[in-house]
Structure formats: structure tokens, C-alpha cells
Amino acid sequence: MVCFRLTPVPGSGLVLLFLVLGAVSSYALELNLTDSEKALCLYAKWQMNFTIRYKTTNETYKTVTISDLGTPTYNGSVCGDNQHGSRIAVQFGPGFSWTVNFTKEVSAYSIDTISFSYNTGDNATFPDAEKKEIKTIDGHVALKIPLNDIFRCNSLSTLENKDVVQHYWDVHVQAFVQNGTLSTNEYLCEKDNTSTTAAPIVPSTVPSSTTTPSSTTTPSPTTTPSPTTTPSATATPSPKGKPDVGSYWVKNGSDTCLLATMGLQLNITHDKVASVININPNATGFSGSCHPQTALLRLNSSSIKYLDFVFAVKNENRFYLKEVNISMSLANGSVFSVANNNLSYWDAPLGSSYMCNKEQTVSVSGAFQINTFDLRVQPFNVKEAKYSTAQECSLDDDTILIPILVGAGLSGLIIVIVIAYLIGRRKSYAGYQTL
């Protein structure tokens, strides 16, 4: 969906022009704020989502991810000047808001603070929340940017709190725009500036804002798994050997809505160093969400912040693996992040499962591939927490060899018979000539 809207900002005499791009698994916003003379004074384009952990009435914890902001409003956004700061203010849903403040100096401007408010009284987003209230999280950024430079950060950035993780990516912003003209000079964030490969564009993206995974398997927003799945060790390189097979599931309320069984082996190339990491299912937490058109399975451990598998429905009658996102710490202390939301793997009819017992490779990017072993997944239409009939991958399907072998055998037999017949005819003809 693309929509344009002109909205007056109360009490400022400014005009706000914004473009909202809706997507299945992420939400992009582009903001052009103009002053009373209709000159551009503040520009921002970014994507964001929020992962929130909250306590329920039965003393357990649930985690939700808000990625669809609906139709936001921007009341309170201001251009600012030499005496007053600039601000982007976004409101969405009942009691949800997000604000970023900018301050100006002689030769630079700063992204100063970011505030996020959420309403646990919204039952659709926070079912069974113990407390019904609006909570506000304040984060101090203090990132200084040269005046008349546009700040760019395609890489994933996060602000973490005890109960809230804010994700930002694809960020382009310029406050205190000079002479109404957007700058062509870019000031890159550290991750974009030091990246030796294409910067990851999308972080963990969860299809909806109302996830209700099982409380015994839901990791906290800081990616520490719940007590029942606490990791015991960091994943270690294992260039040889088949990984252990793990069983994972996602619940929607009390019903299981996604099943996955697989051994996972990560192939990573970072800073020209290749490594192979086997996922230990006994040291891996998992959570996720299920919706009519999309489903998410998220894995995490002490080294893996998130490894997301996002499934989607196509043509109303089949499902497939559409998206994989990962962010993890490597042995050298660096962070490896890659995302791809344009995949097409594990295709099967709705109402069935997909199975591939032999080793299969999911190529996420040139720097990241996943080898799967003894794979079976069903992200939709799970009944009684059991797999439905499986569609096997072509690697497992040996039935095609049977008609080939049978055909080859028959062809060989026919050739032998024809040759024998011709030889017999030749001998008969030779005998006739002798007589």
C-alpha cells in the first residue's frame, strides 16, 4: 500500500508530507517535514520494529513483536531551529508512540534521545497482561553528525532495555536541512562504514504485532532464552560431522501452530574467514508466531541473537520459506548480520508438511548458507500437534529412478532380442546361399 497525506501539525503552522510503505514483515516510513515557507527542514526514512516482553496474569512471560504500525500519525513533529531542537513524533495504535529528538550545534547536529511508549492495556497486542498501563522507555543516543550531512545506516541497530528491544534499519535522516535542500553528503554509521560486504538491510522481522508463543520457550528481548531452554555454551565451529536434530514448535494460545524438526549447520564467511557452526538444539531457545498468511520460527542461543525462518502462503494453496534473518556474535567478537526476504525454499501444499532427509542447502547470501539435515516443517494447518502427510524434496524422491531403470532394462532387452534375431536371419540366409 502506498498513500500520500498532507496533515497540519497542531500549533506549529508546519505542513507534514509523509509516505508510508506497507509490507508483510516490516514497515517503512518516509517523512518530509516543511516549514511555513514550504521549505524542507527535516527528512527521515527508516524501518523499525519493537520486541516487548511482558508479565501475564498467570505469572509467566510472553513476548510480542510489533512490526505493523497500521496508519501512524505524526503530531508533534517539529523542524526546530538554533534555539529549539527538532523532533520526529510518531503515534500508532491505542497508546503507542515513538519520538526521536535532535539538537543543533554550530557545525553539527545530534540524534539525542529516543523514547518509546507502549500500552499493555491493549488486549489485542498484550493478551493476559498482568498490568494495564502505558510504559515509556527512554534511550540516550548522542550520535553527532556534521551539519548538512545526511545520516545513513542500512545495517541493523538496536536499543535494548530490560523488557524492550528496538530495531532500526534502512535509516536515512537529516535534521536542520539547510536552504530547504537535502544534502548529497552521507555520514555513515560505523557498521556501514566498516562493512566489507553488502550491509544487511532487514533485521528480524515478525509478521504481526500479536504473537503468543509458549511461555516456556520464549526468549527475553535481550535474546536470553527462557529458563527451560537456557543455553549452556556458545555454538562452536564444527567443520565435520552432522549436526544434532532438534524439534521446535510454536503455539498460538494452547494450540500448536508450527512444527519443525531439523539439524542445522551454518556456513559463514566474515572478513574473508570461513567457519562452519553446528546448532546444538539442547542449547537453543525458540519462539515465534502464526498468522493466516505468514508464520515465524525464531531460534536463539548465547551466541545467536536471532535466527529467523519466515514462511508465507502463495497462490492461496501452497507455503514456502520466504525469509531468513540472522544476527550472531562470532568467535572473534564481531557481529554477523544477514537478511534475505526474497527466498523460495521448502515449497509444499497447504495442509501438508515439507520433508527432506538428505542434506539440503539454503543460500541466504554469498556470505551465509544453511545446511539442513533430516528436515521436516509444517508452518500452517497443524492439527493435534502432529505433522500432516509430507511432500518430499527431490533429493529424497528416488521413485523417478524406478521407471528410468525399468525403461533402461527393457530397452537393453529389446536390443538383445533384435540383435539375436538379425544374427539368426543372417545365418539362415547364409545357409540358403550355400545350398
Tab-separated table of C-alpha atoms in Angstrom:
chain	number	residue	atom	x	y	z
A	1	MET	CA	0.000	0.000	0.000
A	2	VAL	CA	1.253	3.468	-0.877
A	3	CYS	CA	-0.548	6.535	0.394
A	4	PHE	CA	0.189	10.234	0.492
A	5	ARG	CA	-1.325	12.614	3.031
A	6	LEU	CA	-0.996	16.283	3.903
A	7	THR	CA	-1.517	16.829	7.614
A	8	PRO	CA	-1.173	20.065	9.590
A	9	VAL	CA	0.991	19.831	12.702
A	10	PRO	CA	-1.039	21.378	15.542
A	11	GLY	CA	0.353	24.610	16.944
A	12	SER	CA	3.307	24.881	14.586
A	13	GLY	CA	1.946	26.127	11.271
A	14	LEU	CA	4.040	23.458	9.528
A	15	VAL	CA	2.950	21.050	6.851
A	16	LEU	CA	3.843	17.385	7.069
A	17	LEU	CA	4.172	15.276	3.967
A	18	PHE	CA	4.784	11.617	4.556
A	19	LEU	CA	4.936	8.447	2.559
A	20	VAL	CA	4.067	5.147	4.171
A	21	LEU	CA	5.035	1.873	2.540
A	22	GLY	CA	3.325	-1.194	3.975
A	23	ALA	CA	4.957	-4.617	3.808
A	24	VAL	CA	4.164	-8.061	5.109
A	25	SER	CA	7.055	-8.349	7.516
A	26	SER	CA	8.388	-4.843	8.009
A	27	TYR	CA	7.218	-1.266	7.935
A	28	ALA	CA	8.951	1.551	6.059
A	29	LEU	CA	8.321	5.223	6.681
A	30	GLU	CA	9.500	8.289	4.796
A	31	LEU	CA	8.984	11.742	6.253
A	32	ASN	CA	9.414	15.134	4.630
A	33	LEU	CA	8.698	17.966	7.056
A	34	THR	CA	8.459	21.501	5.694
A	35	ASP	CA	8.351	24.861	7.405
A	36	SER	CA	5.880	27.726	6.987
A	37	GLU	CA	7.551	28.675	3.709
A	38	LYS	CA	7.205	25.089	2.474
A	39	ALA	CA	10.950	24.571	2.541
A	40	LEU	CA	12.207	21.126	3.575
A	41	CYS	CA	13.531	21.254	7.131
A	42	LEU	CA	13.581	17.623	8.307
A	43	TYR	CA	13.891	14.425	6.304
A	44	ALA	CA	13.748	10.846	7.561
A	45	LYS	CA	13.346	7.438	6.002
A	46	TRP	CA	13.609	4.347	8.161
A	47	GLN	CA	12.239	0.987	9.202
A	48	MET	CA	11.702	-0.211	12.743
A	49	ASN	CA	10.036	-2.782	14.940
A	50	PHE	CA	9.783	-3.441	18.651
A	51	THR	CA	10.081	-6.655	20.667
A	52	ILE	CA	8.453	-6.437	24.093
A	53	ARG	CA	8.446	-8.881	26.984
A	54	TYR	CA	5.607	-8.638	29.500
A	55	LYS	CA	4.289	-10.500	32.511
A	56	THR	CA	0.922	-12.250	32.316
A	57	THR	CA	-1.777	-12.807	34.908
A	58	ASN	CA	-0.607	-16.390	35.486
A	59	GLU	CA	2.937	-15.260	36.437
A	60	THR	CA	4.524	-16.314	33.118
A	61	TYR	CA	6.109	-14.120	30.462
A	62	LYS	CA	5.201	-13.615	26.848
A	63	THR	CA	6.984	-11.788	24.055
A	64	VAL	CA	5.358	-9.818	21.249
A	65	THR	CA	6.929	-8.103	18.273
A	66	ILE	CA	5.266	-5.030	16.821
A	67	SER	CA	6.203	-4.523	13.180
A	68	ASP	CA	2.950	-3.359	11.574
A	69	LEU	CA	2.319	0.206	12.707
A	70	GLY	CA	-1.024	0.456	10.942
A	71	THR	CA	-1.668	4.052	9.859
A	72	PRO	CA	0.511	6.255	12.061
A	73	THR	CA	0.129	9.963	12.755
A	74	TYR	CA	2.927	12.461	13.219
A	75	ASN	CA	1.500	15.059	15.567
A	76	GLY	CA	4.218	16.906	17.442
A	77	SER	CA	6.917	16.612	14.787
A	78	VAL	CA	8.811	19.899	14.522
A	79	CYS	CA	11.639	21.334	12.420
A	80	GLY	CA	13.496	23.133	15.195
A	81	ASP	CA	15.979	25.989	14.890
A	82	ASN	CA	19.082	27.381	16.573
A	83	GLN	CA	17.268	27.716	19.900
A	84	HIS	CA	14.919	24.740	19.789
A	85	GLY	CA	15.506	21.104	18.980
A	86	SER	CA	13.997	19.156	16.115
A	87	ARG	CA	11.718	16.174	16.682
A	88	ILE	CA	10.057	13.279	14.884
A	89	ALA	CA	6.961	12.085	16.722
A	90	VAL	CA	5.028	9.007	15.587
A	91	GLN	CA	1.767	7.729	17.089
A	92	PHE	CA	0.248	4.365	16.233
A	93	GLY	CA	-2.309	2.075	17.792
A	94	PRO	CA	-4.057	2.780	21.102
A	95	GLY	CA	-1.435	4.359	23.341
A	96	PHE	CA	1.705	3.633	21.311
A	97	SER	CA	4.171	6.364	20.355
A	98	TRP	CA	7.785	6.797	19.304
A	99	THR	CA	9.826	10.006	19.409
A	100	VAL	CA	13.371	10.944	18.400
A	101	ASN	CA	14.871	14.295	19.398
A	102	PHE	CA	17.633	16.199	17.606
A	103	THR	CA	19.794	19.042	18.905
A	104	LYS	CA	21.784	21.548	16.858
A	105	GLU	CA	25.271	22.924	17.374
A	106	VAL	CA	27.384	25.319	15.327
A	107	SER	CA	28.701	22.748	12.854
A	108	ALA	CA	26.836	19.567	13.754
A	109	TYR	CA	23.534	18.131	14.866
A	110	SER	CA	22.934	15.184	17.177
A	111	ILE	CA	20.451	12.342	17.374
A	112	ASP	CA	19.934	12.943	21.047
A	113	THR	CA	17.281	10.733	22.653
A	114	ILE	CA	14.721	8.151	21.554
A	115	SER	CA	11.540	7.446	23.542
A	116	PHE	CA	9.084	4.620	23.032
A	117	SER	CA	5.747	4.270	24.818
A	118	TYR	CA	3.544	1.181	24.708
A	119	ASN	CA	0.195	0.293	26.210
A	120	THR	CA	-0.121	-3.082	27.939
A	121	GLY	CA	-3.814	-2.295	28.278
A	122	ASP	CA	-4.192	-3.084	24.575
A	123	ASN	CA	-5.553	-6.625	24.868
A	124	ALA	CA	-5.052	-7.372	21.175
A	125	THR	CA	-1.304	-6.806	21.482
A	126	PHE	CA	-0.769	-7.883	25.098
A	127	PRO	CA	-3.249	-10.666	25.884
A	128	ASP	CA	-3.465	-11.565	29.588
A	129	ALA	CA	-1.080	-8.765	30.632
A	130	GLU	CA	-0.802	-8.564	34.414
A	131	LYS	CA	-0.743	-4.741	34.448
A	132	LYS	CA	-2.778	-2.484	32.183
A	133	GLU	CA	-0.713	0.659	31.780
A	134	ILE	CA	1.321	2.832	29.439
A	135	LYS	CA	5.054	2.340	29.854
A	136	THR	CA	7.772	4.598	28.448
A	137	ILE	CA	11.335	3.605	27.593
A	138	ASP	CA	13.917	6.369	27.120
A	139	GLY	CA	17.195	5.780	25.318
A	140	HIS	CA	20.155	8.154	25.105
A	141	VAL	CA	21.877	8.063	21.702
A	142	ALA	CA	24.098	11.186	21.486
A	143	LEU	CA	25.217	10.499	17.915
A	144	LYS	CA	26.825	13.606	16.389
A	145	ILE	CA	26.566	14.248	12.626
A	146	PRO	CA	28.141	17.088	10.613
A	147	LEU	CA	25.640	19.822	9.789
A	148	ASN	CA	24.282	19.499	6.251
A	149	ASP	CA	25.163	15.785	6.083
A	150	ILE	CA	22.530	13.084	5.759
A	151	PHE	CA	22.994	10.205	8.198
A	152	ARG	CA	22.752	6.738	6.666
A	153	CYS	CA	22.700	3.339	8.381
A	154	ASN	CA	21.399	0.387	6.390
A	155	SER	CA	22.773	-2.018	8.980
A	156	LEU	CA	20.740	-3.216	11.916
A	157	SER	CA	20.870	-1.011	15.016
A	158	THR	CA	19.260	-1.829	18.337
A	159	LEU	CA	18.346	-0.107	21.564
A	160	GLU	CA	17.922	-2.611	24.368
A	161	ASN	CA	16.167	-2.337	27.688
A	162	LYS	CA	15.237	-4.970	30.239
A	163	ASP	CA	11.885	-5.613	28.581
A	164	VAL	CA	12.111	-3.849	25.205
A	165	VAL	CA	14.349	-4.221	22.164
A	166	GLN	CA	14.006	-1.593	19.444
A	167	HIS	CA	15.291	-2.485	15.956
A	168	TYR	CA	16.146	0.106	13.314
A	169	TRP	CA	17.495	-0.372	9.802
A	170	ASP	CA	17.497	1.316	6.394
A	171	VAL	CA	17.847	4.638	8.220
A	172	HIS	CA	18.333	7.894	6.283
A	173	VAL	CA	17.830	11.086	8.257
A	174	GLN	CA	18.799	14.745	8.076
A	175	ALA	CA	17.693	17.250	10.686
A	176	PHE	CA	18.039	21.031	10.292
A	177	VAL	CA	18.137	20.800	6.486
A	178	GLN	CA	19.987	23.805	5.067
A	179	ASN	CA	18.315	26.020	2.440
A	180	GLY	CA	15.475	23.530	2.003
A	181	THR	CA	17.667	21.151	0.003
A	182	LEU	CA	18.511	17.598	1.049
A	183	SER	CA	22.255	17.033	1.210
A	184	THR	CA	24.143	14.694	-1.103
A	185	ASN	CA	26.875	14.165	1.514
A	186	GLU	CA	26.384	10.986	3.542
A	187	TYR	CA	27.602	10.361	7.062
A	188	LEU	CA	27.732	6.594	7.507
A	189	CYS	CA	27.185	4.719	10.731
A	190	GLU	CA	30.095	2.610	11.915
A	191	LYS	CA	28.575	-0.679	10.747
A	192	ASP	CA	28.024	0.608	7.202
A	193	ASN	CA	31.417	2.286	7.115
A	194	THR	CA	33.400	-0.811	8.141
A	195	SER	CA	31.389	-3.468	6.340
A	196	THR	CA	33.396	-5.425	3.772
A	197	THR	CA	30.258	-6.866	2.216
A	198	ALA	CA	26.822	-5.512	1.403
A	199	ALA	CA	25.252	-4.181	4.572
A	200	PRO	CA	22.285	-6.136	5.876
A	201	ILE	CA	19.083	-4.231	5.195
A	202	VAL	CA	16.462	-6.037	7.231
A	203	PRO	CA	16.604	-7.337	10.789
A	204	SER	CA	14.460	-9.901	12.440
A	205	THR	CA	11.035	-9.149	11.074
A	206	VAL	CA	7.986	-10.608	12.648
A	207	PRO	CA	4.829	-10.665	10.553
A	208	SER	CA	2.463	-9.256	13.143
A	209	SER	CA	2.172	-7.479	16.447
A	210	THR	CA	0.239	-10.119	18.342
A	211	THR	CA	2.397	-13.143	18.948
A	212	THR	CA	1.545	-15.610	21.664
A	213	PRO	CA	4.288	-18.228	21.779
A	214	SER	CA	4.548	-20.732	24.543
A	215	SER	CA	5.870	-19.108	27.681
A	216	THR	CA	8.260	-21.982	28.347
A	217	THR	CA	10.151	-21.362	25.102
A	218	THR	CA	10.020	-17.593	24.694
A	219	PRO	CA	13.373	-15.792	24.937
A	220	SER	CA	13.572	-12.393	26.538
A	221	PRO	CA	14.143	-9.341	24.318
A	222	THR	CA	17.837	-9.482	25.137
A	223	THR	CA	17.795	-12.900	23.423
A	224	THR	CA	18.424	-14.840	26.619
A	225	PRO	CA	16.176	-17.910	26.356
A	226	SER	CA	13.595	-18.760	28.942
A	227	PRO	CA	14.731	-20.880	31.909
A	228	THR	CA	13.557	-24.109	30.331
A	229	THR	CA	15.811	-23.597	27.319
A	230	THR	CA	18.803	-21.774	28.752
A	231	PRO	CA	21.877	-22.313	26.539
A	232	SER	CA	24.863	-23.906	28.130
A	233	ALA	CA	27.524	-22.997	25.619
A	234	THR	CA	28.296	-20.906	22.597
A	235	ALA	CA	27.986	-22.603	19.224
A	236	THR	CA	31.438	-23.716	18.169
A	237	PRO	CA	32.867	-24.299	14.711
A	238	SER	CA	32.406	-27.871	13.586
A	239	PRO	CA	33.700	-28.319	10.058
A	240	LYS	CA	32.997	-32.041	10.166
A	241	GLY	CA	30.103	-34.096	11.354
A	242	LYS	CA	26.368	-33.977	11.033
A	243	PRO	CA	24.550	-31.622	13.440
A	244	ASP	CA	22.116	-32.970	16.009
A	245	VAL	CA	18.473	-32.839	15.002
A	246	GLY	CA	16.265	-30.565	17.080
A	247	SER	CA	12.497	-30.334	17.424
A	248	TYR	CA	10.897	-26.886	17.553
A	249	TRP	CA	7.328	-25.688	17.752
A	250	VAL	CA	5.238	-22.537	18.061
A	251	LYS	CA	1.970	-22.246	19.937
A	252	ASN	CA	-0.948	-19.915	19.338
A	253	GLY	CA	-2.577	-19.949	22.721
A	254	SER	CA	-2.820	-23.586	23.714
A	255	ASP	CA	-2.725	-24.893	20.135
A	256	THR	CA	0.453	-25.829	18.292
A	257	CYS	CA	0.502	-23.915	15.013
A	258	LEU	CA	4.013	-24.595	13.652
A	259	LEU	CA	6.221	-27.676	13.764
A	260	ALA	CA	9.848	-28.008	12.702
A	261	THR	CA	12.371	-30.813	13.024
A	262	MET	CA	15.844	-30.317	11.586
A	263	GLY	CA	19.577	-30.408	12.039
A	264	LEU	CA	21.144	-27.036	11.233
A	265	GLN	CA	24.662	-26.229	10.103
A	266	LEU	CA	25.639	-22.584	9.483
A	267	ASN	CA	28.237	-21.725	6.845
A	268	ILE	CA	29.537	-18.193	7.418
A	269	THR	CA	32.133	-16.098	5.631
A	270	HIS	CA	33.099	-12.941	7.519
A	271	ASP	CA	36.150	-10.779	6.904
A	272	LYS	CA	37.377	-13.432	4.448
A	273	VAL	CA	37.302	-16.087	7.182
A	274	ALA	CA	35.011	-19.085	6.644
A	275	SER	CA	33.525	-21.025	9.530
A	276	VAL	CA	31.063	-23.860	9.976
A	277	ILE	CA	28.868	-23.938	13.069
A	278	ASN	CA	26.577	-26.759	14.108
A	279	ILE	CA	23.481	-25.687	16.033
A	280	ASN	CA	23.097	-27.557	19.312
A	281	PRO	CA	19.324	-27.952	19.863
A	282	ASN	CA	19.848	-28.622	23.565
A	283	ALA	CA	21.367	-25.134	23.921
A	284	THR	CA	18.884	-23.304	21.722
A	285	GLY	CA	15.771	-21.353	22.682
A	286	PHE	CA	12.870	-20.937	20.291
A	287	SER	CA	9.712	-18.874	19.883
A	288	GLY	CA	7.608	-17.475	17.058
A	289	SER	CA	4.174	-16.543	15.791
A	290	CYS	CA	1.475	-17.831	13.458
A	291	HIS	CA	-0.872	-15.853	11.227
A	292	PRO	CA	-3.122	-16.689	8.249
A	293	GLN	CA	-0.563	-15.710	5.603
A	294	THR	CA	2.752	-15.794	7.474
A	295	ALA	CA	4.471	-17.757	10.222
A	296	LEU	CA	7.722	-17.257	12.092
A	297	LEU	CA	10.135	-19.606	13.858
A	298	ARG	CA	12.865	-17.809	15.811
A	299	LEU	CA	15.888	-19.594	17.296
A	300	ASN	CA	18.415	-18.067	19.675
A	301	SER	CA	21.298	-19.061	21.903
A	302	SER	CA	24.086	-17.471	23.886
A	303	SER	CA	25.840	-16.545	20.624
A	304	ILE	CA	22.887	-16.288	18.229
A	305	LYS	CA	20.789	-13.207	18.911
A	306	TYR	CA	18.177	-14.449	16.469
A	307	LEU	CA	17.894	-16.870	13.583
A	308	ASP	CA	14.516	-16.321	11.938
A	309	PHE	CA	12.700	-18.564	9.478
A	310	VAL	CA	9.703	-16.742	7.977
A	311	PHE	CA	7.149	-18.754	5.981
A	312	ALA	CA	4.484	-17.366	3.668
A	313	VAL	CA	1.456	-18.560	1.708
A	314	LYS	CA	1.477	-18.242	-2.063
A	315	ASN	CA	-1.365	-18.706	-4.535
A	316	GLU	CA	-3.633	-19.460	-1.541
A	317	ASN	CA	-2.747	-23.140	-1.691
A	318	ARG	CA	0.989	-23.551	-1.042
A	319	PHE	CA	3.550	-22.435	1.522
A	320	TYR	CA	7.279	-21.801	1.251
A	321	LEU	CA	10.265	-20.408	3.145
A	322	LYS	CA	10.304	-16.743	2.168
A	323	GLU	CA	12.767	-15.130	4.548
A	324	VAL	CA	15.785	-15.875	6.737
A	325	ASN	CA	17.413	-13.349	9.094
A	326	ILE	CA	20.353	-13.849	11.420
A	327	SER	CA	22.336	-11.789	13.886
A	328	MET	CA	25.010	-13.503	15.952
A	329	SER	CA	28.328	-12.997	17.690
A	330	LEU	CA	31.327	-14.724	16.145
A	331	ALA	CA	34.296	-16.192	17.960
A	332	ASN	CA	36.395	-13.083	17.297
A	333	GLY	CA	33.810	-10.868	18.988
A	334	SER	CA	32.398	-9.310	15.808
A	335	VAL	CA	28.689	-9.330	14.961
A	336	PHE	CA	27.476	-11.120	11.839
A	337	SER	CA	24.109	-9.986	10.447
A	338	VAL	CA	22.468	-11.037	7.190
A	339	ALA	CA	18.878	-10.970	5.949
A	340	ASN	CA	17.057	-12.066	2.810
A	341	ASN	CA	13.275	-11.736	2.388
A	342	ASN	CA	13.169	-12.958	-1.197
A	343	LEU	CA	13.824	-16.685	-0.836
A	344	SER	CA	11.875	-19.587	-2.294
A	345	TYR	CA	12.620	-22.868	-0.497
A	346	TRP	CA	10.668	-25.717	1.098
A	347	ASP	CA	7.632	-25.392	-1.156
A	348	ALA	CA	4.671	-27.662	-0.334
A	349	PRO	CA	0.846	-27.657	-0.445
A	350	LEU	CA	-1.052	-26.126	2.470
A	351	GLY	CA	-2.288	-28.809	4.815
A	352	SER	CA	0.834	-30.904	4.303
A	353	SER	CA	4.384	-30.803	5.637
A	354	TYR	CA	7.653	-30.467	3.770
A	355	MET	CA	10.320	-33.129	4.306
A	356	CYS	CA	13.905	-33.556	3.129
A	357	ASN	CA	16.003	-36.171	4.909
A	358	LYS	CA	19.124	-35.629	2.838
A	359	GLU	CA	21.418	-32.639	3.212
A	360	GLN	CA	19.939	-29.532	1.644
A	361	THR	CA	21.408	-26.018	1.329
A	362	VAL	CA	19.507	-22.764	1.829
A	363	SER	CA	21.572	-20.000	0.258
A	364	VAL	CA	20.709	-16.802	2.142
A	365	SER	CA	23.565	-14.702	0.758
A	366	GLY	CA	27.044	-15.099	-0.644
A	367	ALA	CA	28.371	-14.982	2.907
A	368	PHE	CA	25.748	-17.168	4.586
A	369	GLN	CA	24.302	-20.583	3.804
A	370	ILE	CA	22.396	-23.045	5.968
A	371	ASN	CA	22.745	-26.804	5.526
A	372	THR	CA	19.714	-28.721	6.788
A	373	PHE	CA	19.540	-32.412	7.696
A	374	ASP	CA	16.504	-34.617	8.375
A	375	LEU	CA	14.291	-31.602	7.745
A	376	ARG	CA	10.554	-31.583	8.264
A	377	VAL	CA	8.465	-28.418	8.640
A	378	GLN	CA	4.792	-27.522	8.744
A	379	PRO	CA	4.091	-23.827	9.390
A	380	PHE	CA	0.335	-23.886	8.657
A	381	ASN	CA	-2.748	-26.001	9.356
A	382	VAL	CA	-1.190	-28.110	12.096
A	383	LYS	CA	-3.768	-30.392	13.726
A	384	GLU	CA	-3.392	-32.028	17.121
A	385	ALA	CA	0.289	-31.011	17.231
A	386	LYS	CA	1.126	-33.614	14.571
A	387	TYR	CA	2.658	-33.437	11.128
A	388	SER	CA	0.386	-33.953	8.140
A	389	THR	CA	1.355	-36.045	5.117
A	390	ALA	CA	4.735	-34.922	3.848
A	391	GLN	CA	5.780	-33.748	0.423
A	392	GLU	CA	9.318	-34.997	-0.038
A	393	CYS	CA	12.062	-32.965	-1.644
A	394	SER	CA	13.523	-34.052	-4.969
A	395	LEU	CA	16.698	-35.200	-3.195
A	396	ASP	CA	14.695	-37.812	-1.301
A	397	ASP	CA	12.489	-38.848	-4.191
A	398	ASP	CA	14.065	-41.952	-5.669
A	399	THR	CA	10.847	-43.108	-7.318
A	400	ILE	CA	11.832	-41.362	-10.537
A	401	LEU	CA	14.770	-43.756	-10.807
A	402	ILE	CA	12.471	-46.777	-10.973
A	403	PRO	CA	10.872	-46.058	-14.361
A	404	ILE	CA	14.256	-44.945	-15.675
A	405	LEU	CA	15.911	-48.195	-14.592
A	406	VAL	CA	12.977	-50.281	-15.769
A	407	GLY	CA	12.935	-48.428	-19.075
A	408	ALA	CA	16.665	-48.866	-19.484
A	409	GLY	CA	16.364	-52.578	-18.705
A	410	LEU	CA	13.554	-53.086	-21.216
A	411	SER	CA	15.458	-51.129	-23.837
A	412	GLY	CA	18.510	-53.321	-23.318
A	413	LEU	CA	16.399	-56.473	-23.528
A	414	ILE	CA	14.791	-55.312	-26.755
A	415	ILE	CA	18.193	-54.523	-28.266
A	416	VAL	CA	19.485	-58.002	-27.350
A	417	ILE	CA	16.419	-59.664	-28.899
A	418	VAL	CA	16.733	-57.606	-32.089
A	419	ILE	CA	20.449	-58.410	-32.425
A	420	ALA	CA	19.821	-62.099	-31.820
A	421	TYR	CA	17.037	-62.069	-34.404
A	422	LEU	CA	19.240	-60.361	-37.005
A	423	ILE	CA	22.080	-62.796	-36.387
A	424	GLY	CA	19.671	-65.699	-36.794
A	425	ARG	CA	18.310	-64.277	-40.032
A	426	ARG	CA	21.848	-63.794	-41.342
A	427	LYS	CA	22.802	-67.379	-40.606
A	428	SER	CA	19.646	-68.633	-42.259
A	429	TYR	CA	20.326	-66.538	-45.328
A	430	ALA	CA	23.938	-67.749	-45.459
A	431	GLY	CA	22.769	-71.369	-45.327
A	432	TYR	CA	20.325	-70.823	-48.153
A	433	GLN	CA	23.067	-69.377	-50.340
A	434	THR	CA	25.248	-72.458	-49.758
A	435	LEU	CA	22.542	-74.764	-50.912
